[in-house]
Every structure is written in structure tokens, then in C-alpha cells.
Amino acid sequence: GAVVSQHPSWVICKSGTSVKIECRSLDFQATTMFWYRQFPKQSLMLMATSNEGSKATYEQGVEKDKFLINHASLTLSTLTVTSAHPEDSSFYICSATVGSYNEQFFGPGTRLTVL
Amino acid sequence: SQQGEEDPQALSIQEGENATMNCSYKTSINNLQWYRQNSGRGLVHLILIRSNEREKHSGRLRVTLDTSKKSSSLLITASRAADTASYFCATDGDMRFGAGTRLTVKP
């Protein structure tokens, strides 16, 4: 299957700093990528849909100025958590769809801890 | 609201038994996908079933799809302790997830 990578796999930062998470499709071009957040023992919550070359579409309740998404190429989307606070600590997962059936493949996730 | 809703939310079985979990969705689909997530890890794509398919097999996995009832089921046969994970379904066009089914397979 298609491979999606994320970097970093984990990050610890101080409150008030910004953190950038990268999502790459390694062996295919992804027109659309998705960003999710998952709190412990909960399901994935869709944050935004990212389309190459256009602005991301955010889910209701997700602050677009806080979670900046850039999808500059067909293989890379980035999520920047700006002015991070402890409540932003979570597991962030990206995914990308490929093929005519929109098969969805996930990255391994990034665990963010804000102190 | 989520497109895919899994049932039951939790399932505990003995190794060797079969595990069945269900997924219901709301709108028309082109395909439905099942995923597994081990604790603290990313999602692993298990199987995709298209809307014109009724059943699909992959190893010990069997997936059925009933578009008239807008439901799908995932059957894991001869379960193993390593199958312990959360299982999710998702449909094309709506990438939101339900709560998933937490499967525990006891050795």
C-alpha cells in the first residue's frame, strides 16, 4: 500500500511556542490530505481537509489561526500549532487519499506534549 | 456527526474465537474502509470494499457490505492476542470516524 510519513514522531515543547508537523506521501501524489487529532482513549477527530494549492477546509470548532495548514506540494502538507498550550497536547495524525476509490492511508502520528 | 459508527464499542473474547464488529453509515458511498489502531499508534488500513461488492476476504478478515441497510461488518476469524486493538470504519467522501470498536483478545 501507499506510504505516508510524519515528522517528528514526537515533540515536547514549552507553552507559547509553535510546532510544525510534516506529513508526506512517499510513493504517490496526494491531492488531498487530512489532519486528525486524537486524545487518549478517544476516536480520531477530523480537524481539517487540506488540498494542494488551496486553503484548507477546517471542521467546526477548529481554530484556523491556531492550527495553520499548508499544502504546498502534492507530497507535503504541514500543520503548525501556533502558541501551543498544554491543552493542545495530543496525538496528531495525517492521512492522504490515493486512487480512483479514494483509498485512505495514514501516517504513524505525532505525539505533541506541551509543558 | 460521524459518517461511520461502529458497534459494539467494546468486545472481549478468548483467543481462537471469532470477533464480529459492525459499522453503520448515513449517506451513499462508493467504498468503505476498515482500519486497525494499536494503542498510541497510527491507523493501519485493513481492507477496502467497494459499493458494488457484497463480501471481501483478506486472510483472517472477512468484510461484508449491505448498501440497502447502509451497514458493514468486519469478521476476524481465529482471533489472536495480537488482534487486540481498536477498529474503525470510514466511508469515502466523509473522513470522519466513529468511536471505534475496542477489541480485546485474551490469551
Tab-separated table of C-alpha atoms in Angstrom, chain A:
chain	number	residue	atom	x	y	z
A	1	GLY	CA	0.000	0.000	0.000
A	2	ALA	CA	0.870	3.664	-0.208
A	3	VAL	CA	3.146	5.056	2.492
A	4	VAL	CA	2.556	8.221	4.452
A	5	SER	CA	5.194	9.536	6.820
A	6	GLN	CA	5.067	12.103	9.571
A	7	HIS	CA	7.818	14.088	11.201
A	8	PRO	CA	8.545	14.366	14.006
A	9	SER	CA	7.093	11.251	15.631
A	10	TRP	CA	7.054	13.036	18.955
A	11	VAL	CA	7.797	16.533	20.195
A	12	ILE	CA	7.894	18.241	23.566
A	13	CYS	CA	7.712	21.998	23.658
A	14	LYS	CA	7.193	24.849	26.057
A	15	SER	CA	3.902	26.666	26.313
A	16	GLY	CA	3.736	29.594	23.898
A	17	THR	CA	5.991	28.140	21.242
A	18	SER	CA	4.936	26.971	17.790
A	19	VAL	CA	5.383	23.463	16.499
A	20	LYS	CA	5.376	22.306	12.879
A	21	ILE	CA	4.400	18.773	11.911
A	22	GLU	CA	5.091	17.452	8.429
A	23	CYS	CA	3.066	14.888	6.539
A	24	ARG	CA	4.500	13.364	3.385
A	25	SER	CA	3.191	10.891	0.848
A	26	LEU	CA	6.298	8.907	-0.028
A	27	ASP	CA	5.374	6.993	-3.148
A	28	PHE	CA	2.356	8.756	-4.526
A	29	GLN	CA	0.947	12.200	-5.122
A	30	ALA	CA	-1.801	13.188	-2.752
A	31	THR	CA	-4.190	15.813	-3.921
A	32	THR	CA	-5.977	15.724	-0.607
A	33	MET	CA	-4.596	15.226	2.866
A	34	PHE	CA	-6.415	15.167	6.169
A	35	TRP	CA	-5.371	16.164	9.659
A	36	TYR	CA	-6.766	14.490	12.761
A	37	ARG	CA	-6.305	14.897	16.480
A	38	GLN	CA	-6.786	12.092	18.937
A	39	PHE	CA	-6.965	12.378	22.705
A	40	PRO	CA	-6.254	9.337	24.901
A	41	LYS	CA	-8.856	6.609	24.630
A	42	GLN	CA	-10.888	8.648	22.161
A	43	SER	CA	-11.502	8.384	18.460
A	44	LEU	CA	-9.851	10.457	15.776
A	45	MET	CA	-11.324	13.890	15.328
A	46	LEU	CA	-11.056	15.394	11.871
A	47	MET	CA	-9.512	18.840	12.109
A	48	ALA	CA	-9.191	19.896	8.502
A	49	THR	CA	-9.036	18.809	4.904
A	50	SER	CA	-6.027	20.045	3.004
A	51	ASN	CA	-5.971	20.403	-0.757
A	52	GLU	CA	-2.800	21.117	-2.660
A	53	GLY	CA	-2.530	24.736	-3.697
A	54	SER	CA	-5.618	25.951	-1.892
A	55	LYS	CA	-6.715	26.913	1.580
A	56	ALA	CA	-7.564	24.145	3.986
A	57	THR	CA	-11.147	23.466	4.980
A	58	TYR	CA	-11.465	23.395	8.750
A	59	GLU	CA	-14.018	21.481	10.763
A	60	GLN	CA	-16.361	23.404	13.000
A	61	GLY	CA	-14.718	24.370	16.243
A	62	VAL	CA	-11.165	24.120	14.942
A	63	GLU	CA	-9.351	27.473	15.012
A	64	LYS	CA	-7.671	28.031	11.679
A	65	ASP	CA	-5.410	30.736	13.093
A	66	LYS	CA	-4.201	28.346	15.758
A	67	PHE	CA	-3.723	25.323	13.521
A	68	LEU	CA	-2.092	26.558	10.340
A	69	ILE	CA	-2.129	24.139	7.460
A	70	ASN	CA	-0.031	24.464	4.343
A	71	HIS	CA	-0.222	22.070	1.421
A	72	ALA	CA	2.416	23.440	-0.880
A	73	SER	CA	3.047	20.346	-2.973
A	74	LEU	CA	1.379	17.098	-3.910
A	75	THR	CA	3.544	15.214	-1.440
A	76	LEU	CA	3.746	17.503	1.558
A	77	SER	CA	1.302	19.071	3.959
A	78	THR	CA	2.295	20.783	7.187
A	79	LEU	CA	0.361	21.526	10.354
A	80	THR	CA	1.695	24.273	12.592
A	81	VAL	CA	0.321	24.515	16.105
A	82	THR	CA	0.853	28.167	16.974
A	83	SER	CA	1.331	29.419	20.516
A	84	ALA	CA	0.869	25.926	21.855
A	85	HIS	CA	-0.693	25.375	25.259
A	86	PRO	CA	-0.909	22.253	27.430
A	87	GLU	CA	-4.439	21.575	26.211
A	88	ASP	CA	-3.031	21.201	22.684
A	89	SER	CA	-1.130	18.137	23.854
A	90	SER	CA	-2.477	15.323	21.726
A	91	PHE	CA	-1.734	12.734	19.081
A	92	TYR	CA	-1.869	14.338	15.629
A	93	ILE	CA	-2.362	12.067	12.633
A	94	CYS	CA	-2.420	12.876	8.953
A	95	SER	CA	-3.756	10.847	6.078
A	96	ALA	CA	-3.836	11.024	2.306
A	97	THR	CA	-6.133	9.569	-0.273
A	98	VAL	CA	-4.984	7.906	-3.457
A	99	GLY	CA	-6.537	6.294	-6.460
A	100	SER	CA	-9.924	6.466	-8.039
A	101	TYR	CA	-11.518	4.885	-4.975
A	102	ASN	CA	-10.026	7.419	-2.557
A	103	GLU	CA	-8.285	4.762	-0.536
A	104	GLN	CA	-7.044	6.471	2.619
A	105	PHE	CA	-3.645	5.827	4.154
A	106	PHE	CA	-2.487	7.177	7.474
A	107	GLY	CA	0.770	8.444	8.808
A	108	PRO	CA	2.164	6.986	12.043
A	109	GLY	CA	1.149	10.048	14.033
A	110	THR	CA	2.959	12.739	16.009
A	111	ARG	CA	2.659	12.915	19.748
A	112	LEU	CA	2.774	16.522	20.936
A	113	THR	CA	3.354	17.337	24.583
A	114	VAL	CA	3.186	20.961	25.629
A	115	LEU	CA	4.688	21.723	29.013
